mmCIF file of C-alpha atoms in Angstrom:
data_model
loop_
_atom_site.group_PDB
_atom_site.id
_atom_site.type_symbol
_atom_site.label_atom_id
_atom_site.label_comp_id
_atom_site.label_asym_id
_atom_site.label_seq_id
_atom_site.Cartn_x
_atom_site.Cartn_y
_atom_site.Cartn_z
ATOM 1 C CA MET B 1 126.472 125.179 -16.155
ATOM 2 C CA ARG B 2 126.783 124.034 -12.540
ATOM 3 C CA GLN B 3 126.243 126.807 -9.991
ATOM 4 C CA ILE B 4 126.609 127.042 -6.224
ATOM 5 C CA ILE B 5 125.980 130.239 -4.237
ATOM 6 C CA ALA B 6 127.322 129.977 -0.683
ATOM 7 C CA LEU B 7 126.197 132.599 1.867
ATOM 8 C CA GLY B 8 128.417 133.413 4.843
ATOM 9 C CA GLY B 9 125.348 134.947 6.476
ATOM 10 C CA GLY B 10 122.398 137.121 5.504
ATOM 11 C CA GLY B 11 119.408 136.282 3.346
ATOM 12 C CA PHE B 12 115.780 136.112 4.443
ATOM 13 C CA SER B 13 116.540 134.511 7.825
ATOM 14 C CA MET B 14 119.189 136.996 9.004
ATOM 15 C CA GLU B 15 118.257 140.135 7.051
ATOM 16 C CA PRO B 16 114.482 139.998 6.513
ATOM 17 C CA GLU B 17 114.399 143.647 5.383
ATOM 18 C CA ASN B 18 117.389 143.255 3.049
ATOM 19 C CA HIS B 19 116.483 141.226 -0.029
ATOM 20 C CA LEU B 20 119.675 141.698 -2.034
ATOM 21 C CA LEU B 21 121.237 138.242 -1.640
ATOM 22 C CA ASP B 22 118.011 136.299 -2.120
ATOM 23 C CA GLN B 23 117.140 138.369 -5.185
ATOM 24 C CA TYR B 24 120.618 137.657 -6.528
ATOM 25 C CA ILE B 25 120.029 133.905 -6.117
ATOM 26 C CA LEU B 26 116.679 134.086 -7.927
ATOM 27 C CA ASN B 27 118.212 136.118 -10.748
ATOM 28 C CA GLN B 28 120.926 133.532 -11.413
ATOM 29 C CA SER B 29 118.432 130.800 -12.274
ATOM 30 C CA GLY B 30 117.713 132.285 -15.695
ATOM 31 C CA LYS B 31 113.986 131.602 -15.202
ATOM 32 C CA SER B 32 111.229 134.198 -14.889
ATOM 33 C CA ARG B 33 109.454 132.169 -12.165
ATOM 34 C CA PRO B 34 111.996 129.631 -10.894
ATOM 35 C CA LYS B 35 110.937 126.698 -8.750
ATOM 36 C CA ILE B 36 112.869 127.158 -5.503
ATOM 37 C CA CYS B 37 112.928 124.458 -2.823
ATOM 38 C CA PHE B 38 114.064 125.115 0.755
ATOM 39 C CA ILE B 39 115.784 122.300 2.685
ATOM 40 C CA PRO B 40 115.771 123.161 6.416
ATOM 41 C CA THR B 41 117.329 119.888 7.682
ATOM 42 C CA ALA B 42 120.104 121.608 9.676
ATOM 43 C CA SER B 43 117.525 123.427 11.826
ATOM 44 C CA GLY B 44 115.604 120.229 12.548
ATOM 45 C CA ASP B 45 113.018 121.439 10.010
ATOM 46 C CA SER B 46 112.154 124.428 12.203
ATOM 47 C CA GLU B 47 108.589 125.595 11.528
ATOM 48 C CA ASN B 48 109.595 129.221 12.096
ATOM 49 C CA TYR B 49 112.408 128.909 9.580
ATOM 50 C CA ILE B 50 110.112 127.333 6.999
ATOM 51 C CA SER B 51 107.521 130.079 7.603
ATOM 52 C CA GLY B 52 110.197 132.736 7.155
ATOM 53 C CA PHE B 53 111.157 131.189 3.819
ATOM 54 C CA TYR B 54 107.573 131.287 2.539
ATOM 55 C CA ASN B 55 106.942 134.768 3.957
ATOM 56 C CA PHE B 56 109.700 136.113 1.729
ATOM 57 C CA PHE B 57 109.630 133.931 -1.376
ATOM 58 C CA GLU B 58 105.838 133.911 -1.806
ATOM 59 C CA GLN B 59 106.164 137.664 -2.420
ATOM 60 C CA GLN B 60 108.749 137.119 -5.187
ATOM 61 C CA SER B 61 108.491 135.994 -8.793
ATOM 62 C CA CYS B 62 109.119 132.311 -8.078
ATOM 63 C CA GLN B 63 107.433 129.044 -7.073
ATOM 64 C CA PRO B 64 108.522 128.163 -3.503
ATOM 65 C CA SER B 65 108.365 124.732 -1.875
ATOM 66 C CA HIS B 66 110.262 122.950 0.882
ATOM 67 C CA LEU B 67 111.560 119.478 1.655
ATOM 68 C CA SER B 68 111.179 118.226 5.213
ATOM 69 C CA LEU B 69 112.836 114.927 6.105
ATOM 70 C CA PHE B 70 110.699 114.761 9.245
ATOM 71 C CA GLN B 71 107.505 115.035 7.187
ATOM 72 C CA PRO B 72 108.526 113.985 3.655
ATOM 73 C CA PRO B 73 106.246 115.264 0.877
ATOM 74 C CA THR B 74 106.753 112.069 -1.150
ATOM 75 C CA ARG B 75 108.697 108.810 -1.208
ATOM 76 C CA ASP B 76 110.327 109.964 -4.449
ATOM 77 C CA LEU B 77 112.684 112.606 -3.065
ATOM 78 C CA GLU B 78 114.860 112.448 -6.172
ATOM 79 C CA GLY B 79 111.943 113.185 -8.489
ATOM 80 C CA PHE B 80 110.755 115.953 -6.145
ATOM 81 C CA LEU B 81 114.126 117.740 -6.093
ATOM 82 C CA LEU B 82 115.316 117.212 -9.656
ATOM 83 C CA GLU B 83 112.393 119.156 -11.098
ATOM 84 C CA LYS B 84 113.393 122.316 -9.199
ATOM 85 C CA ASP B 85 115.432 125.223 -10.577
ATOM 86 C CA ILE B 86 116.987 126.272 -7.243
ATOM 87 C CA ILE B 87 117.670 124.302 -4.054
ATOM 88 C CA TYR B 88 118.289 126.543 -1.014
ATOM 89 C CA VAL B 89 119.723 124.936 2.130
ATOM 90 C CA GLY B 90 119.171 126.563 5.513
ATOM 91 C CA GLY B 91 121.530 126.982 8.457
ATOM 92 C CA GLY B 92 121.822 125.061 11.712
ATOM 93 C CA ASN B 93 123.752 121.937 12.681
ATOM 94 C CA THR B 94 125.990 120.848 9.780
ATOM 95 C CA ARG B 95 126.788 117.451 11.266
ATOM 96 C CA ASN B 96 123.129 116.523 11.694
ATOM 97 C CA LEU B 97 122.390 117.787 8.176
ATOM 98 C CA LEU B 98 125.098 115.552 6.679
ATOM 99 C CA VAL B 99 124.122 112.479 8.722
ATOM 100 C CA LEU B 100 120.452 112.770 7.758
ATOM 101 C CA TRP B 101 121.206 113.543 4.112
ATOM 102 C CA ARG B 102 123.394 110.445 3.811
ATOM 103 C CA GLU B 103 120.765 108.285 5.493
ATOM 104 C CA TRP B 104 118.086 109.531 3.081
ATOM 105 C CA GLY B 105 120.357 109.559 0.017
ATOM 106 C CA LEU B 106 120.130 113.331 -0.371
ATOM 107 C CA ASP B 107 123.909 113.633 -0.749
ATOM 108 C CA THR B 108 123.676 111.617 -3.980
ATOM 109 C CA ILE B 109 120.521 113.406 -5.167
ATOM 110 C CA LEU B 110 122.076 116.841 -4.611
ATOM 111 C CA ALA B 111 125.193 115.839 -6.548
ATOM 112 C CA LYS B 112 122.865 114.816 -9.409
ATOM 113 C CA ALA B 113 121.012 118.129 -9.119
ATOM 114 C CA TRP B 114 124.329 119.985 -9.416
ATOM 115 C CA ASP B 115 125.344 117.938 -12.464
ATOM 116 C CA GLN B 116 121.964 118.678 -14.072
ATOM 117 C CA GLY B 117 122.442 122.438 -13.687
ATOM 118 C CA ILE B 118 120.056 123.020 -10.782
ATOM 119 C CA LEU B 119 121.351 126.032 -8.848
ATOM 120 C CA LEU B 120 122.440 125.061 -5.325
ATOM 121 C CA ALA B 121 122.504 127.723 -2.623
ATOM 122 C CA GLY B 122 122.590 127.950 1.140
ATOM 123 C CA ILE B 123 123.570 129.841 4.251
ATOM 124 C CA SER B 124 125.956 128.868 7.077
ATOM 125 C CA ALA B 125 125.561 125.061 7.334
ATOM 126 C CA GLY B 126 123.957 125.380 3.892
ATOM 127 C CA SER B 127 127.185 127.028 2.688
ATOM 128 C CA ILE B 128 129.715 124.730 4.383
ATOM 129 C CA CYS B 129 127.988 121.561 3.150
ATOM 130 C CA TRP B 130 129.020 122.010 -0.513
ATOM 131 C CA PHE B 131 132.773 122.134 0.228
ATOM 132 C CA GLU B 132 135.253 119.380 1.036
ATOM 133 C CA GLU B 133 135.576 120.756 4.562
ATOM 134 C CA GLY B 134 134.097 123.451 6.769
ATOM 135 C CA VAL B 135 134.384 124.997 10.216
ATOM 136 C CA THR B 136 131.426 124.128 12.413
ATOM 137 C CA ASP B 137 130.146 124.390 15.982
ATOM 138 C CA SER B 138 127.954 121.323 15.395
ATOM 139 C CA PHE B 139 129.795 119.105 17.868
ATOM 140 C CA GLY B 140 129.390 121.440 20.866
ATOM 141 C CA GLY B 141 132.233 123.051 22.801
ATOM 142 C CA GLY B 142 133.736 125.276 20.145
ATOM 143 C CA LEU B 143 134.597 125.329 16.458
ATOM 144 C CA GLU B 144 136.255 122.465 14.600
ATOM 145 C CA PRO B 145 136.653 121.037 11.096
ATOM 146 C CA ILE B 146 134.049 118.812 9.456
ATOM 147 C CA LYS B 147 134.180 116.773 6.236
ATOM 148 C CA CYS B 148 131.387 117.716 3.820
ATOM 149 C CA LEU B 149 130.009 116.802 0.374
ATOM 150 C CA GLY B 150 133.019 117.908 -1.650
ATOM 151 C CA LEU B 151 131.249 119.434 -4.649
ATOM 152 C CA LEU B 152 133.557 122.438 -4.162
ATOM 153 C CA LYS B 153 137.278 122.130 -3.433
ATOM 154 C CA GLY B 154 138.876 123.321 -0.212
ATOM 155 C CA SER B 155 137.266 124.581 2.965
ATOM 156 C CA ASN B 156 134.685 127.207 3.927
ATOM 157 C CA CYS B 157 134.085 129.412 6.942
ATOM 158 C CA PRO B 158 130.844 131.442 7.209
ATOM 159 C CA HIS B 159 130.069 134.236 9.712
ATOM 160 C CA TYR B 160 133.691 135.402 9.437
ATOM 161 C CA ASP B 161 132.934 138.795 10.973
ATOM 162 C CA GLY B 162 129.704 137.826 12.715
ATOM 163 C CA GLU B 163 131.005 135.507 15.433
ATOM 164 C CA ALA B 164 134.090 136.461 17.432
ATOM 165 C CA GLU B 165 135.800 133.049 17.318
ATOM 166 C CA ARG B 166 135.303 132.312 13.611
ATOM 167 C CA ARG B 167 138.214 134.260 12.148
ATOM 168 C CA PRO B 168 140.934 133.331 14.668
ATOM 169 C CA THR B 169 139.859 129.671 14.750
ATOM 170 C CA TYR B 170 139.742 129.286 10.962
ATOM 171 C CA ARG B 171 143.133 130.951 10.583
ATOM 172 C CA GLN B 172 144.651 128.735 13.299
ATOM 173 C CA LEU B 173 143.206 125.517 11.855
ATOM 174 C CA ILE B 174 144.708 126.335 8.440
ATOM 175 C CA ALA B 175 148.030 127.410 9.996
ATOM 176 C CA ASP B 176 148.189 124.108 11.925
ATOM 177 C CA GLY B 177 147.335 122.041 8.832
ATOM 178 C CA LYS B 178 144.131 120.747 10.449
ATOM 179 C CA ILE B 179 141.923 122.016 7.618
ATOM 180 C CA GLN B 180 142.554 122.813 3.965
ATOM 181 C CA ALA B 181 142.963 126.331 2.644
ATOM 182 C CA GLY B 182 139.694 127.891 1.600
ATOM 183 C CA ILE B 183 137.263 130.772 1.420
ATOM 184 C CA ALA B 184 135.800 132.714 4.338
ATOM 185 C CA ALA B 185 132.755 134.953 4.050
ATOM 186 C CA ASP B 186 131.461 137.721 6.288
ATOM 187 C CA ASP B 187 127.776 137.911 7.155
ATOM 188 C CA GLY B 188 126.008 139.452 4.173
ATOM 189 C CA VAL B 189 128.375 137.915 1.596
ATOM 190 C CA ALA B 190 127.578 135.278 -1.030
ATOM 191 C CA ILE B 191 130.294 133.425 -2.951
ATOM 192 C CA HIS B 192 129.195 132.407 -6.448
ATOM 193 C CA TYR B 193 130.820 129.362 -8.048
ATOM 194 C CA ILE B 194 130.354 128.205 -11.632
ATOM 195 C CA ASP B 195 131.597 124.744 -12.635
ATOM 196 C CA GLY B 196 133.597 124.570 -9.415
ATOM 197 C CA ASP B 197 135.422 127.866 -9.931
ATOM 198 C CA LEU B 198 134.868 131.020 -7.910
ATOM 199 C CA LYS B 199 133.159 133.454 -10.268
ATOM 200 C CA LYS B 200 132.518 136.387 -7.924
ATOM 201 C CA ALA B 201 131.693 137.482 -4.397
ATOM 202 C CA VAL B 202 128.686 139.724 -3.798
ATOM 203 C CA SER B 203 127.350 141.392 -0.662
ATOM 204 C CA SER B 204 124.197 142.847 0.837
ATOM 205 C CA ARG B 205 126.231 145.070 3.160
ATOM 206 C CA PRO B 206 128.585 147.813 1.904
ATOM 207 C CA HIS B 207 131.654 146.714 3.855
ATOM 208 C CA ALA B 208 131.197 142.920 4.023
ATOM 209 C CA LYS B 209 133.913 140.885 2.299
ATOM 210 C CA ALA B 210 135.085 137.424 1.315
ATOM 211 C CA TYR B 211 138.634 136.196 1.879
ATOM 212 C CA LYS B 212 140.990 133.548 0.577
ATOM 213 C CA VAL B 213 142.895 131.994 3.496
ATOM 214 C CA TYR B 214 145.874 129.743 2.762
ATOM 215 C CA LEU B 215 149.456 128.825 3.632
ATOM 216 C CA ASP B 216 152.357 130.246 1.638
ATOM 217 C CA GLU B 217 155.451 130.656 3.809
ATOM 218 C CA GLY B 218 153.087 131.414 6.635
ATOM 219 C CA LEU B 219 149.389 132.117 6.819
ATOM 220 C CA LYS B 220 147.943 134.450 4.187
ATOM 221 C CA GLU B 221 144.517 136.110 4.210
ATOM 222 C CA VAL B 222 143.679 137.904 0.975
ATOM 223 C CA GLU B 223 140.556 140.040 0.655
ATOM 224 C CA LEU B 224 138.593 139.159 -2.485
ATOM 225 C CA LYS B 225 136.938 141.757 -4.672
ATOM 226 C CA THR B 226 133.369 141.845 -3.362
ATOM 227 C CA GLU B 227 130.583 143.565 -5.282
ATOM 228 C CA TYR B 228 128.039 145.418 -3.132
ATOM 229 C CA LEU B 229 124.656 144.651 -4.665
ATOM 230 C CA GLY B 230 123.027 147.792 -3.297
ATOM 231 C CA ALA B 231 125.216 150.141 -5.302
ATOM 232 C CA HIS B 232 123.128 149.930 -8.482
#
C-alpha cells in the first residue's frame, strides 16, 4: 500500500495547539511507534522549524528524526530514509526543494520509499511536491505553476483559503490551460491518497474543505466531502 498525505496547511508548524492532522498521519502508519523523519529542505533547513518538529513529535508515540541536506547525517541517504515508516516534508520554497532533491538524488529515493510502502506526507511545498504540478510563489512576484515529482496525477494548490491570491490564481491557471486540473486544500485540510487514488479528505478545522478544480464546459470547483477529525 502506497500512501501520501498532502496538507494544504496546518500541522505542528501552523497549528501547534491543534494536533489532529499530525496524529492522523501517525495513525496511518500502522505502527505503534513509527519512525518519522522530517525533511525541512524547502525552509533551508530552518533550525526553528526542525525544533518545532521535535517539540511536538518527541511527545508522541513515535521515533522522530530529520534529514538536513546542509548537514547530512550520513553519506547513505537512501539507507537512512528507507528504514523509516513516515517521511514528512516541510513547507517553504518548492523550487529550491526540487532542485536540491534532484542534485542529491532524493527524488529517486523518495519514489523508492513510496513504492516500498513508506508513508509520505507534507505541508505546502511538502504537499505540492508529490503531484505532477503545483501552484507556487517560489519564483518571487506572484503565484505560478511548477513541475513536481509526479507521484500523484494532476495539480495541487495548498492554502486555498489561507492566502487571498491562491484561489483566484489557481482557478485562472486551470481555466487558461496553464496548469492541469487538480485538488485544492484549505489550511487545516489533509488529502489522503492510497495507491495514487484520493481516499479521503480530513480536517483539523470544522469548516475547512478540499476541492476538485477542473474544466468541463467551463471551470468547475466541486467541494469534496471532508471529515472533521475533531468530531469524534
